[in-house]
Short mmCIF file of C-alpha atoms in Angstrom, two decimals:
data_model
loop_
_atom_site.label_atom_id
_atom_site.label_comp_id
_atom_site.label_asym_id
_atom_site.label_seq_id
_atom_site.Cartn_x
_atom_site.Cartn_y
_atom_site.Cartn_z
CA LEU I 12 -16.10 -192.71 -142.71
CA ILE I 13 -17.97 -190.74 -139.92
CA VAL I 14 -20.32 -194.04 -139.30
CA ALA I 15 -17.34 -195.80 -138.58
CA LEU I 16 -15.60 -193.07 -136.04
CA LEU I 17 -18.79 -193.03 -134.36
CA THR I 18 -18.03 -196.55 -133.48
CA THR I 19 -15.16 -195.52 -131.74
CA ALA I 20 -16.58 -192.45 -130.50
CA MET I 21 -18.75 -195.15 -128.49
CA ILE I 22 -15.93 -196.49 -126.47
CA PRO I 23 -15.62 -193.56 -124.27
CA VAL I 24 -18.78 -193.23 -123.35
CA ASP I 25 -19.43 -197.21 -122.92
CA ILE I 26 -16.94 -197.18 -120.43
CA PHE I 27 -17.86 -194.38 -118.76
CA LEU I 28 -21.65 -195.44 -118.58
CA VAL I 29 -20.31 -199.23 -117.36
CA SER I 30 -17.77 -197.10 -114.62
CA SER I 31 -20.42 -195.28 -113.41
CA PHE I 32 -22.60 -198.13 -111.94
CA LYS I 33 -20.40 -198.60 -108.64
CA GLY I 34 -18.74 -196.31 -106.70
CA PRO I 35 -15.27 -195.92 -105.05
CA ASP I 36 -16.37 -198.53 -102.41
CA GLY I 37 -17.33 -201.52 -105.01
CA THR I 38 -21.16 -201.32 -104.51
CA PHE I 39 -23.68 -200.50 -107.20
CA HIS I 40 -24.83 -197.15 -107.00
CA SER I 41 -28.61 -196.89 -105.26
CA TRP I 42 -30.26 -195.85 -108.72
CA ALA I 43 -28.29 -198.81 -110.90
CA SER I 44 -30.59 -201.72 -110.23
CA GLU I 45 -30.43 -204.70 -112.22
CA SER I 46 -32.96 -203.80 -114.78
CA VAL I 47 -32.07 -200.15 -114.78
CA ARG I 48 -28.25 -201.34 -115.71
CA SER I 49 -29.65 -204.08 -117.88
CA GLN I 50 -31.49 -201.60 -120.24
CA VAL I 51 -28.79 -199.58 -120.93
CA LEU I 52 -26.38 -202.52 -121.36
CA THR I 53 -28.91 -203.47 -123.69
CA THR I 54 -28.70 -199.87 -125.01
CA ILE I 55 -25.46 -199.80 -126.06
CA THR I 56 -25.34 -203.28 -127.48
CA ASP I 57 -28.11 -201.56 -129.56
CA GLY I 58 -26.20 -198.87 -130.74
CA TYR I 59 -22.54 -200.91 -131.01
CA TYR I 60 -24.87 -203.25 -133.84
CA ALA I 61 -26.66 -200.42 -135.24
CA MET I 62 -23.39 -198.68 -136.21
CA TYR I 63 -21.67 -201.95 -137.49
CA SER I 64 -24.71 -202.80 -139.76
CA LEU I 65 -24.50 -198.97 -141.33
CA VAL I 66 -20.49 -199.78 -141.43
CA CYS I 67 -21.56 -203.03 -144.22
CA VAL I 68 -24.16 -201.25 -146.05
CA PHE I 69 -21.53 -199.07 -146.74
CA VAL I 70 -18.68 -201.23 -147.40
CA PHE I 71 -20.49 -203.08 -149.65
CA GLY I 72 -23.33 -201.22 -151.02
CA LEU I 73 -22.79 -197.11 -151.06
CA MET I 74 -18.93 -197.27 -151.60
CA PRO I 75 -19.20 -199.47 -154.29
CA LEU I 76 -21.86 -197.80 -156.25
CA ALA I 77 -20.25 -194.38 -155.64
CA TYR I 78 -17.00 -195.80 -156.96
CA PHE I 79 -18.20 -197.63 -160.26
CA TYR I 80 -20.25 -194.75 -160.75
CA PHE I 81 -18.04 -191.36 -161.34
CA GLU I 82 -15.90 -193.87 -163.39
CA GLU I 83 -13.61 -190.77 -165.66
CA LYS I 84 -13.73 -192.80 -169.10
CA ASP I 85 -18.03 -192.31 -168.68
CA GLU I 86 -17.44 -188.93 -167.43
CA VAL I 87 -14.96 -187.71 -170.95
CA ALA I 88 -17.25 -190.40 -172.86
CA GLY I 89 -20.50 -188.38 -172.10
CA THR I 90 -22.42 -191.87 -171.09
CA SER I 91 -25.58 -191.22 -169.72
CA SER I 92 -26.77 -190.96 -166.08
CA ALA I 93 -29.21 -194.34 -166.79
CA LYS I 94 -26.15 -196.12 -168.43
CA ARG I 95 -23.44 -195.28 -165.47
CA LEU I 96 -26.12 -196.08 -162.78
CA LEU I 97 -27.17 -199.80 -164.16
CA HIS I 98 -23.00 -200.53 -164.72
CA ALA I 99 -22.48 -199.46 -161.29
CA LEU I 100 -25.51 -201.75 -159.87
CA LYS I 101 -24.13 -204.52 -161.66
CA PHE I 102 -20.51 -204.26 -159.52
CA THR I 103 -22.69 -203.45 -156.81
CA LEU I 104 -24.66 -206.54 -157.02
CA GLY I 105 -21.46 -208.94 -156.64
CA THR I 106 -19.80 -207.11 -153.58
CA LEU I 107 -23.70 -207.45 -151.88
CA ILE I 108 -23.45 -211.36 -152.85
CA VAL I 109 -19.95 -211.13 -151.26
CA MET I 110 -21.39 -209.22 -148.12
CA GLY I 111 -24.36 -212.34 -148.37
CA VAL I 112 -22.10 -214.98 -148.73
CA LEU I 113 -20.24 -214.23 -145.04
CA MET I 114 -23.02 -213.45 -142.97
CA CYS I 115 -24.50 -217.30 -144.38
CA ILE I 116 -20.95 -218.53 -142.99
CA GLY I 117 -21.06 -216.04 -140.05
CA ALA I 118 -24.98 -217.48 -139.09
CA PHE I 119 -24.50 -221.62 -140.12
CA ALA I 120 -20.61 -221.33 -138.74
CA LEU I 121 -21.74 -220.18 -135.38
CA ASN I 122 -24.72 -221.83 -135.01
CA THR I 123 -24.64 -225.89 -134.05
CA ASP I 124 -27.98 -226.92 -133.71
CA GLY I 125 -27.79 -228.12 -137.39
CA THR I 126 -27.83 -232.04 -136.43
CA ALA I 127 -31.23 -232.62 -135.60
CA CYS I 128 -32.14 -233.05 -139.19
CA ASP I 129 -29.54 -236.28 -139.69
CA GLY I 130 -31.94 -238.74 -139.36
CA LEU I 131 -34.36 -237.80 -141.63
CA GLY I 132 -34.34 -238.70 -145.19
CA GLN I 133 -34.09 -242.36 -144.52
CA GLY I 134 -36.78 -244.74 -143.95
CA ASN I 135 -40.03 -243.85 -143.03
CA THR I 136 -39.71 -240.12 -144.01
CA THR I 137 -39.51 -238.54 -146.83
CA VAL I 138 -36.73 -236.00 -149.27
CA LYS I 139 -39.75 -233.29 -148.68
CA ASP I 140 -39.51 -233.55 -145.31
CA TRP I 141 -35.65 -233.23 -144.37
CA ALA I 142 -35.74 -230.67 -147.02
CA GLN I 143 -38.17 -228.79 -145.02
CA CYS I 144 -36.42 -229.30 -141.39
CA ARG I 145 -32.77 -227.92 -143.28
CA ALA I 146 -34.83 -224.57 -144.67
CA GLU I 147 -36.49 -224.14 -140.65
CA PHE I 148 -32.69 -224.78 -139.76
CA ALA I 149 -31.63 -222.43 -142.55
CA GLU I 150 -33.70 -219.91 -141.33
CA GLN I 151 -32.94 -220.00 -137.69
CA ALA I 152 -29.30 -219.69 -137.87
CA LEU I 153 -29.73 -216.23 -139.45
CA THR I 154 -32.66 -215.04 -137.61
CA ALA I 155 -30.93 -216.48 -134.29
CA SER I 156 -29.51 -213.67 -131.56
CA ASN I 157 -31.48 -211.17 -134.25
CA GLY I 158 -29.01 -211.93 -136.84
CA THR I 159 -26.58 -211.00 -134.57
CA ASN I 160 -23.88 -213.94 -135.64
CA ALA I 161 -23.99 -213.15 -139.30
CA ILE I 162 -23.30 -209.69 -138.33
CA SER I 163 -20.60 -210.04 -136.13
CA PHE I 164 -18.66 -212.60 -138.54
CA THR I 165 -18.93 -209.81 -141.31
CA ILE I 166 -17.52 -207.34 -139.33
CA GLY I 167 -14.76 -209.78 -138.17
CA ALA I 168 -14.12 -210.46 -141.85
CA LEU I 169 -13.56 -206.72 -142.63
CA SER I 170 -11.73 -206.31 -139.06
CA VAL I 171 -8.97 -208.79 -140.52
CA VAL I 172 -8.87 -206.40 -143.27
CA GLY I 173 -8.69 -203.40 -141.23
CA MET I 174 -5.88 -205.31 -139.31
CA LEU I 175 -3.87 -205.22 -142.22
CA TYR I 176 -4.23 -201.33 -142.82
CA PHE I 177 -3.41 -200.93 -138.89
CA ILE I 178 -0.11 -202.86 -139.94
CA MET I 179 0.75 -201.29 -143.04
CA TYR I 180 -0.45 -197.62 -142.65
CA THR I 181 -1.21 -197.22 -138.81
CA ALA I 182 2.42 -198.39 -137.71
CA PHE I 183 4.19 -196.44 -140.92
CA GLY I 184 2.35 -193.35 -139.52
CA MET I 185 2.79 -193.29 -136.00
CA VAL I 186 6.78 -193.61 -137.41
CA PHE I 187 6.26 -190.90 -140.17
CA LEU I 188 3.95 -188.10 -138.98
CA PRO I 189 6.78 -187.26 -136.01
CA VAL I 190 9.27 -187.44 -137.94
CA ASP I 191 7.80 -185.11 -140.34
CA LEU I 192 6.98 -182.50 -137.80
CA MET I 193 10.80 -182.90 -136.97
CA ARG I 194 12.33 -182.32 -139.73
CA ALA I 195 13.43 -178.56 -140.77
CA ARG I 196 11.32 -178.05 -144.25
CA GLN I 197 10.42 -175.28 -146.31
CA THR I 198 6.70 -173.82 -146.03
CA VAL I 199 4.26 -175.79 -147.90
CA SER I 200 3.59 -173.30 -151.17
CA ASP I 201 6.68 -172.13 -151.11
CA LEU I 202 8.04 -175.66 -151.58
CA GLU I 203 4.85 -175.78 -154.16
CA VAL I 204 5.61 -172.46 -156.06
CA GLU I 205 9.21 -174.08 -156.39
CA THR I 206 8.06 -177.59 -157.93
CA THR I 207 5.61 -175.58 -160.30
CA VAL I 208 8.23 -173.41 -161.91
CA THR I 209 10.93 -176.14 -161.84
CA SER I 210 8.01 -178.28 -163.61
CA SER I 211 7.10 -174.90 -166.13
CA ARG I 212 11.01 -174.42 -167.56
CA PRO I 213 10.83 -177.63 -170.42
CA GLN I 214 7.36 -176.40 -171.31
CA SER I 215 8.37 -172.92 -172.18
CA LYS I 216 12.03 -174.16 -174.35
CA LYS I 217 9.51 -176.58 -176.16
CA ALA I 218 7.44 -172.86 -176.52
CA ASP I 219 10.50 -171.41 -177.46
CA ALA I 220 12.14 -173.53 -179.95
CA LEU I 221 8.40 -174.07 -181.74
CA ARG I 222 8.37 -170.58 -182.57
CA ALA I 223 11.85 -170.27 -183.74
CA LYS I 224 11.13 -172.81 -185.95
CA TYR I 225 9.07 -170.78 -187.78
CA ALA I 226 10.21 -167.30 -187.55
CA ASN I 227 12.96 -167.33 -190.17
CA ARG I 228 10.64 -169.29 -193.00
CA LYS I 229 8.51 -167.28 -195.55
CA SER I 230 5.91 -168.92 -194.82
CA LYS I 231 5.61 -168.65 -190.93
CA LYS I 232 2.42 -171.34 -190.88
CA MET I 233 2.80 -173.45 -188.54
CA SER I 234 2.03 -177.19 -189.44
CA ASP I 235 -1.31 -178.52 -187.74
CA ARG I 236 1.17 -180.57 -185.62
CA ASP I 237 3.27 -177.94 -183.74
CA THR I 238 0.09 -176.07 -183.75
CA ASP I 239 -1.75 -178.44 -181.17
CA GLN I 240 1.52 -179.03 -179.24
CA LEU I 241 1.62 -175.27 -178.75
CA ALA I 242 -1.51 -174.97 -178.06
CA ASP I 243 -0.89 -177.84 -175.57
CA ILE I 244 2.35 -176.23 -174.07
CA GLU I 245 0.41 -172.93 -173.96
CA ASP I 246 -2.28 -174.01 -171.84
CA ASP I 247 -0.36 -176.21 -170.01
CA GLU I 248 1.47 -172.86 -168.85
CA ARG I 249 -2.03 -171.07 -168.21
CA ALA I 250 -2.60 -173.52 -165.77
CA ILE I 251 1.01 -173.66 -163.54
CA SER I 252 0.51 -169.78 -163.58
CA GLN I 253 -2.80 -169.97 -161.93
CA ALA I 254 -1.71 -173.09 -159.49
CA GLN I 255 0.77 -170.50 -158.71
CA GLN I 256 -1.21 -167.57 -157.87
CA GLN I 257 -3.66 -169.53 -156.02
CA LEU I 258 -0.31 -171.08 -154.17
CA ARG I 259 0.15 -167.83 -153.04
CA LEU I 260 -3.37 -166.94 -151.92
CA ASP I 261 -3.26 -169.48 -149.59
CA GLU I 262 0.25 -168.63 -148.06
CA ASN I 263 -2.09 -166.10 -146.56
CA THR I 264 -4.87 -168.22 -145.57
CA TRP I 265 -5.43 -168.03 -141.75
CA ILE I 266 -4.75 -171.72 -141.75
CA ALA I 267 -1.12 -170.71 -142.76
CA LYS I 268 -0.54 -168.05 -140.73
CA VAL I 269 -1.77 -170.59 -137.74
CA ALA I 270 0.66 -172.96 -139.05
CA ARG I 271 3.55 -170.63 -139.46
CA THR I 272 2.65 -169.40 -135.81
CA CYS I 273 3.09 -172.97 -134.64
CA ARG I 274 6.28 -173.96 -136.65
CA PRO I 275 8.90 -172.84 -133.64
CA PHE I 276 7.51 -175.76 -131.90
CA SER I 277 6.51 -178.40 -134.13
CA LEU I 278 10.32 -179.95 -133.14
CA ILE I 279 8.82 -180.23 -129.54
CA ILE I 280 5.31 -181.72 -130.71
CA GLY I 281 7.06 -184.35 -133.25
CA ILE I 282 9.75 -185.60 -130.40
CA ALA I 283 6.50 -186.14 -127.59
CA LEU I 284 4.49 -187.54 -130.33
CA MET I 285 7.43 -189.75 -130.93
CA LEU I 286 7.86 -190.97 -127.72
CA LEU I 287 4.08 -191.58 -127.73
CA SER I 288 4.06 -193.78 -130.52
CA PHE I 289 7.04 -195.98 -128.75
CA PHE I 290 5.30 -195.79 -125.41
CA LEU I 291 1.89 -197.67 -127.97
CA VAL I 292 4.15 -199.68 -129.24
CA VAL I 293 5.91 -201.01 -125.99
CA CYS I 294 2.62 -201.91 -124.10
CA LEU I 295 0.90 -203.84 -127.31
CA PHE I 296 4.58 -205.61 -126.83
CA MET I 297 3.84 -205.84 -123.00
CA THR I 298 0.58 -206.93 -123.53
CA SER I 299 1.52 -209.87 -126.19
CA ILE I 300 3.85 -211.71 -123.58
CA ASP I 301 1.72 -210.87 -121.20
CA LYS I 302 -1.09 -213.42 -122.86
CA LEU I 303 1.69 -215.58 -123.94
CA LEU I 304 3.14 -216.30 -120.24
CA GLN I 305 -0.67 -216.79 -119.43
CA ILE I 306 -1.04 -219.42 -122.24
CA THR I 307 2.26 -220.99 -121.50
CA SER I 308 1.95 -221.59 -117.53
CA GLU I 309 -1.72 -222.20 -117.06
CA HIS I 310 -1.75 -224.29 -119.98
CA LEU I 311 -4.61 -223.16 -121.98
CA ASN I 312 -5.32 -223.87 -125.06
CA TYR I 313 -4.01 -221.36 -127.79
CA LYS I 314 -7.67 -221.00 -129.19
CA TYR I 315 -8.02 -218.70 -126.34
CA GLY I 316 -4.99 -216.36 -126.51
CA TYR I 317 -7.22 -213.01 -127.06
CA ALA I 318 -8.53 -213.35 -123.97
CA GLN I 319 -5.93 -212.35 -121.23
CA ALA I 320 -7.35 -213.58 -117.77
CA SER I 321 -5.20 -211.97 -115.16
CA PRO I 322 -2.32 -209.77 -116.05
CA ARG I 323 1.17 -210.42 -115.02
CA ILE I 324 3.10 -207.22 -116.05
CA LEU I 325 2.46 -204.00 -114.85
CA ASN I 326 0.25 -202.48 -118.72
CA PRO I 327 1.25 -198.64 -117.95
CA VAL I 328 -1.72 -197.20 -120.42
CA ASP I 329 -3.93 -198.95 -117.82
CA GLN I 330 -2.28 -197.61 -115.20
CA PHE I 331 -1.75 -194.17 -116.64
CA LEU I 332 -6.25 -194.05 -117.43
CA ASN I 333 -6.50 -195.03 -113.65
CA VAL I 334 -4.57 -192.05 -112.80
CA LEU I 335 -6.42 -189.78 -115.17
CA GLN I 336 -9.80 -191.14 -113.40
CA ILE I 337 -8.91 -189.19 -110.35
CA ALA I 338 -9.61 -185.97 -112.16
CA PHE I 339 -13.11 -186.74 -113.95
CA PRO I 340 -13.47 -186.77 -116.94
CA MET I 341 -9.42 -186.71 -117.86
CA ASP I 342 -9.34 -190.48 -118.39
CA TYR I 343 -12.25 -190.61 -120.96
CA ILE I 344 -10.68 -186.87 -123.09
CA GLY I 345 -7.28 -189.40 -122.47
CA LEU I 346 -8.75 -192.11 -123.89
CA THR I 347 -10.52 -190.49 -127.63
CA LEU I 348 -7.45 -188.41 -127.34
CA LEU I 349 -5.67 -191.21 -127.72
CA ILE I 350 -7.99 -193.21 -130.47
CA TYR I 351 -8.23 -190.27 -132.96
CA TYR I 352 -4.13 -189.83 -132.54
CA MET I 353 -4.12 -193.19 -134.14
CA VAL I 354 -6.89 -192.42 -136.83
CA LEU I 355 -4.37 -189.33 -137.47
CA CYS I 356 -1.44 -191.84 -137.55
CA THR I 357 -3.50 -194.06 -140.54
CA ALA I 358 -4.57 -190.61 -142.47
CA GLY I 359 -0.97 -189.83 -142.27
CA GLY I 360 0.53 -193.33 -143.56
CA ILE I 361 -1.49 -193.01 -146.55
CA VAL I 362 -1.12 -189.31 -147.79
CA ARG I 363 2.71 -190.41 -147.69
CA GLN I 364 2.42 -194.17 -149.13
CA GLY I 365 -0.85 -193.49 -151.50
CA ILE I 366 -3.61 -195.38 -151.67
CA ARG I 367 -1.54 -199.50 -152.45
CA PHE I 368 -3.15 -202.56 -153.74
CA CYS I 369 -0.22 -205.65 -153.33
CA PHE I 370 2.00 -202.99 -152.46
CA LEU I 371 1.66 -201.03 -155.67
CA LYS I 372 0.43 -197.67 -155.56
CA VAL I 373 -2.91 -197.06 -157.60
CA PHE I 374 -3.75 -193.82 -156.25
CA ARG I 375 -1.88 -190.47 -155.10
CA VAL I 376 -3.31 -188.50 -152.16
CA ARG I 377 -2.96 -184.85 -152.59
CA ALA I 378 -4.71 -181.78 -152.13
CA GLY I 379 -7.03 -181.26 -154.33
CA THR I 380 -5.51 -183.40 -157.06
CA THR I 381 -7.31 -186.88 -155.45
CA VAL I 382 -9.84 -188.36 -158.48
CA PRO I 383 -13.09 -189.02 -156.46
CA GLN I 384 -11.53 -193.08 -156.66
CA GLY I 385 -8.75 -192.40 -154.47
CA LEU I 386 -11.04 -190.44 -151.93
CA LEU I 387 -13.58 -193.36 -151.61
CA CYS I 388 -10.84 -195.52 -151.17
CA LEU I 389 -9.12 -193.85 -148.14
CA VAL I 390 -12.41 -193.50 -146.55
CA ALA I 391 -12.90 -197.36 -146.72
CA ILE I 392 -9.35 -198.03 -145.87
CA LEU I 393 -10.11 -195.67 -142.63
CA MET I 394 -13.33 -197.33 -142.08
CA PHE I 395 -11.42 -200.74 -142.01
CA THR I 396 -8.44 -199.56 -139.82
CA VAL I 397 -11.05 -198.07 -137.26
CA LEU I 398 -12.69 -201.04 -137.25
CA ALA I 399 -9.48 -202.81 -136.09
CA LEU I 400 -8.68 -200.15 -133.94
CA ASN I 401 -11.79 -201.29 -131.21
CA ILE I 402 -9.86 -204.33 -131.13
CA VAL I 403 -6.59 -202.97 -130.71
CA LEU I 404 -7.73 -201.63 -127.55
CA LEU I 405 -8.47 -204.43 -125.87
CA SER I 406 -4.91 -205.63 -126.17
CA LEU I 407 -3.19 -201.61 -125.53
CA ALA I 408 -5.16 -200.83 -122.57
CA PRO I 409 -6.78 -204.90 -121.68
CA GLN I 410 -8.27 -203.44 -118.24
CA TYR I 411 -9.26 -199.91 -118.68
CA SER I 412 -11.14 -200.57 -121.99
CA THR I 413 -13.03 -204.01 -120.46
CA TYR I 414 -14.11 -202.57 -116.90
CA GLY I 415 -12.54 -198.43 -116.48
CA ASN I 416 -12.03 -197.92 -112.96
CA GLN I 417 -14.84 -200.60 -111.39
CA ARG I 418 -13.85 -202.26 -108.24
CA TYR I 419 -15.30 -204.68 -106.01
CA PRO I 420 -15.14 -205.59 -102.49
CA VAL I 421 -12.64 -208.45 -100.77
CA LEU I 422 -12.33 -210.92 -98.22
CA ALA I 423 -8.93 -210.95 -97.01
CA ASN I 424 -8.90 -214.51 -95.72
CA MET I 425 -12.24 -214.08 -93.57
CA ASN I 426 -15.46 -216.45 -94.38
CA TYR I 427 -17.53 -213.02 -93.65
CA SER I 428 -17.51 -209.43 -93.33
CA ALA I 429 -20.26 -205.96 -92.76
CA TYR I 430 -21.39 -206.07 -96.39
CA PRO I 431 -19.37 -204.25 -98.04
CA SER I 432 -15.88 -205.58 -97.37
CA PRO I 433 -13.39 -202.19 -96.45
CA SER I 434 -11.04 -203.83 -98.87
CA THR I 435 -11.56 -203.43 -102.79
CA LYS I 436 -9.98 -204.38 -105.57
CA MET I 437 -9.30 -202.88 -109.51
CA CYS I 438 -11.94 -205.31 -111.85
CA ASP I 439 -10.16 -207.49 -114.71
CA LEU I 440 -10.87 -210.83 -115.93
CA SER I 441 -9.54 -212.83 -112.54
CA ALA I 442 -12.30 -210.92 -110.86
CA PRO I 443 -15.32 -213.50 -109.46
CA GLY I 444 -18.42 -213.65 -111.30
CA TYR I 445 -20.51 -212.73 -108.52
CA VAL I 446 -20.54 -211.20 -105.05
CA TYR I 447 -21.90 -213.07 -102.44
CA TYR I 448 -24.13 -211.84 -99.57
CA ALA I 449 -26.80 -212.52 -96.39
CA TYR I 450 -28.84 -210.06 -95.69
CA ASN I 451 -32.44 -208.67 -93.67
CA ALA I 452 -33.92 -205.84 -92.16
CA SER I 453 -31.17 -204.27 -90.47
CA VAL I 454 -27.71 -206.22 -91.56
CA LYS I 455 -25.81 -207.17 -94.20
CA TYR I 456 -23.09 -209.29 -94.15
CA GLN I 457 -20.58 -210.02 -97.32
CA LEU I 458 -20.07 -213.85 -97.59
CA ASN I 459 -16.83 -215.57 -99.21
CA SER I 460 -19.01 -217.72 -100.93
CA ASP I 461 -22.52 -218.86 -102.25
CA TYR I 462 -24.29 -220.35 -99.42
CA SER I 463 -28.26 -219.63 -100.67
CA ALA I 464 -30.66 -222.13 -100.44
CA PRO I 465 -32.85 -222.57 -103.59
CA ASN I 466 -36.15 -220.87 -101.34
CA GLY I 467 -33.51 -217.71 -101.28
CA GLN I 468 -33.07 -218.45 -97.21
CA CYS I 469 -28.68 -219.46 -96.52
CA GLN I 470 -27.67 -222.35 -95.73
CA PRO I 471 -25.67 -223.96 -93.57
CA VAL I 472 -26.90 -221.99 -90.61
CA HIS I 473 -24.08 -220.67 -88.81
CA ILE I 474 -20.81 -219.68 -90.44
CA GLN I 475 -17.82 -219.30 -87.77
CA ASN I 476 -15.04 -216.68 -89.00
CA ASN I 477 -11.23 -217.12 -88.72
CA ASP I 478 -11.27 -214.32 -85.66
CA GLY I 479 -14.26 -216.37 -83.51
CA GLY I 480 -17.05 -214.61 -84.24
CA SER I 481 -19.63 -216.25 -86.44
CA ILE I 482 -23.53 -215.40 -87.15
CA ASP I 483 -26.42 -217.17 -87.44
CA LEU I 484 -27.76 -217.61 -91.04
CA SER I 485 -30.81 -219.31 -90.44
CA VAL I 486 -32.65 -216.06 -90.16
CA LEU I 487 -31.15 -214.08 -92.86
CA ALA I 488 -31.87 -214.07 -96.63
CA CYS I 489 -28.53 -215.24 -98.94
CA SER I 490 -28.21 -213.04 -102.47
CA LYS I 491 -25.76 -212.43 -104.99
CA GLU I 492 -24.44 -209.80 -107.65
CA LYS I 493 -22.42 -209.15 -110.07
CA SER I 494 -18.72 -208.27 -108.98
CA CYS I 495 -18.32 -206.50 -111.86
CA VAL I 496 -19.66 -205.24 -115.59
CA SER I 497 -17.83 -205.72 -118.63
CA SER I 498 -17.94 -202.95 -120.86
CA ARG I 499 -20.13 -203.95 -124.43
CA LEU I 500 -17.27 -203.54 -126.35
CA ALA I 501 -15.40 -205.91 -124.55
CA ALA I 502 -18.75 -208.53 -123.72
CA LEU I 503 -19.50 -208.25 -127.97
CA LEU I 504 -15.52 -209.17 -128.71
CA HIS I 505 -14.92 -212.01 -126.74
CA ALA I 506 -18.13 -213.49 -126.98
CA PHE I 507 -17.43 -213.45 -130.39
CA PHE I 508 -14.47 -214.34 -130.32
CA TYR I 509 -15.04 -217.65 -128.40
CA ASN I 510 -16.75 -218.48 -131.03
CA ALA I 511 -15.14 -217.73 -134.08
CA TRP I 512 -11.15 -218.06 -132.34
CA PHE I 513 -9.35 -218.07 -135.58
CA PHE I 514 -10.91 -214.11 -135.55
CA GLY I 515 -9.17 -214.12 -132.29
#
């Protein structure tokens, strides 16, 4: 779970680093040279892939091993550790095979260079040559881009599962958590004590009935069956008594005291969280409508609907985060709180609904009573949901999660201007790929298009501006720089969805 949360914790850091490259005027800082930017972006990318690789190891390796090793029937039967480990390894091997299949699909499905062997195996070529060619292609496919295609496809498959859990648990938790805070209720300890007392009454009556059964008999020796039943009832009564005592002790802990202190504010907090949940749902709906308008108005292929080229509808989350960025680092704090609020909603939804498979409850999640397998399933669900949350952020705040607070200089109806242009615009997916400029030792101009020649000089020789002025480009050198730098999260997801559109 910590590994999955680290992938989410990297998102604010990722956005902060790409935003720090540029200043308010839309130009790169002097320290943010192309080599420095490339090194920083490569480090962030490697960090994402390292975290995603660890997620695969935990999901397909360590968690299945722990799940099948700590089976209750083996503990009751006293099975040796070696046999339990061997039994767990058999099932773990199956999950590792599934991971291998997913990685192979990702490696081969996203690699389109396998046609080079189509002509082999015919004429003078041998089957051995064809087999060797296919083997070399398989090796190249699996190692292409350092294996990132295989990892990306596997994470994409896990994210699909996470999206189902997001719909099932996070959506429910976004309603349940605020409502649970708003409703009037007893303290947890009082409620649980009352429950244990209620459940102990039938047991006491059974014990009294068994004792009364033999009270008036000459031979007061109980039958073996009644003796065992009475012993079980007495064990249950002792357990209930210990539970009541423990609950009373828990009521005096500092956590319980803080909870009692904050109880008068729970209604206000619940209303605020309910409004926040409604706000997030509206933002997701607005982004979905915006993407649909983009596809229909620009006649785009439905396969590219995941990418929002240019927002047409104002996104409140984007605007809110852009306002917060004025007081650094409030925007990153706000984004982090937003992420972990949704994680908390997911946990609340799991606790309330229990762990389900095909809508059938498999495990209950309760403090101190959840079985080890239930805890492992809880962690797995949270890991899947966090992976899906990385994708949801691109719909919740598409501009900010892609570019942060970056700006780029724009020319307003001019062919050139002093660099940088006094006009700037927030970066989004409709921004041009590059900003073009001409320069020498003393001057620097921003141009409206690429006038560079192969030798680095400018062409044409003169460029006329709309106000009647002109500059001689023959004494200048022309170059370009990126207008905006995408966060690595957005770059990775867009690149992956472009190759595997069905996940997008």
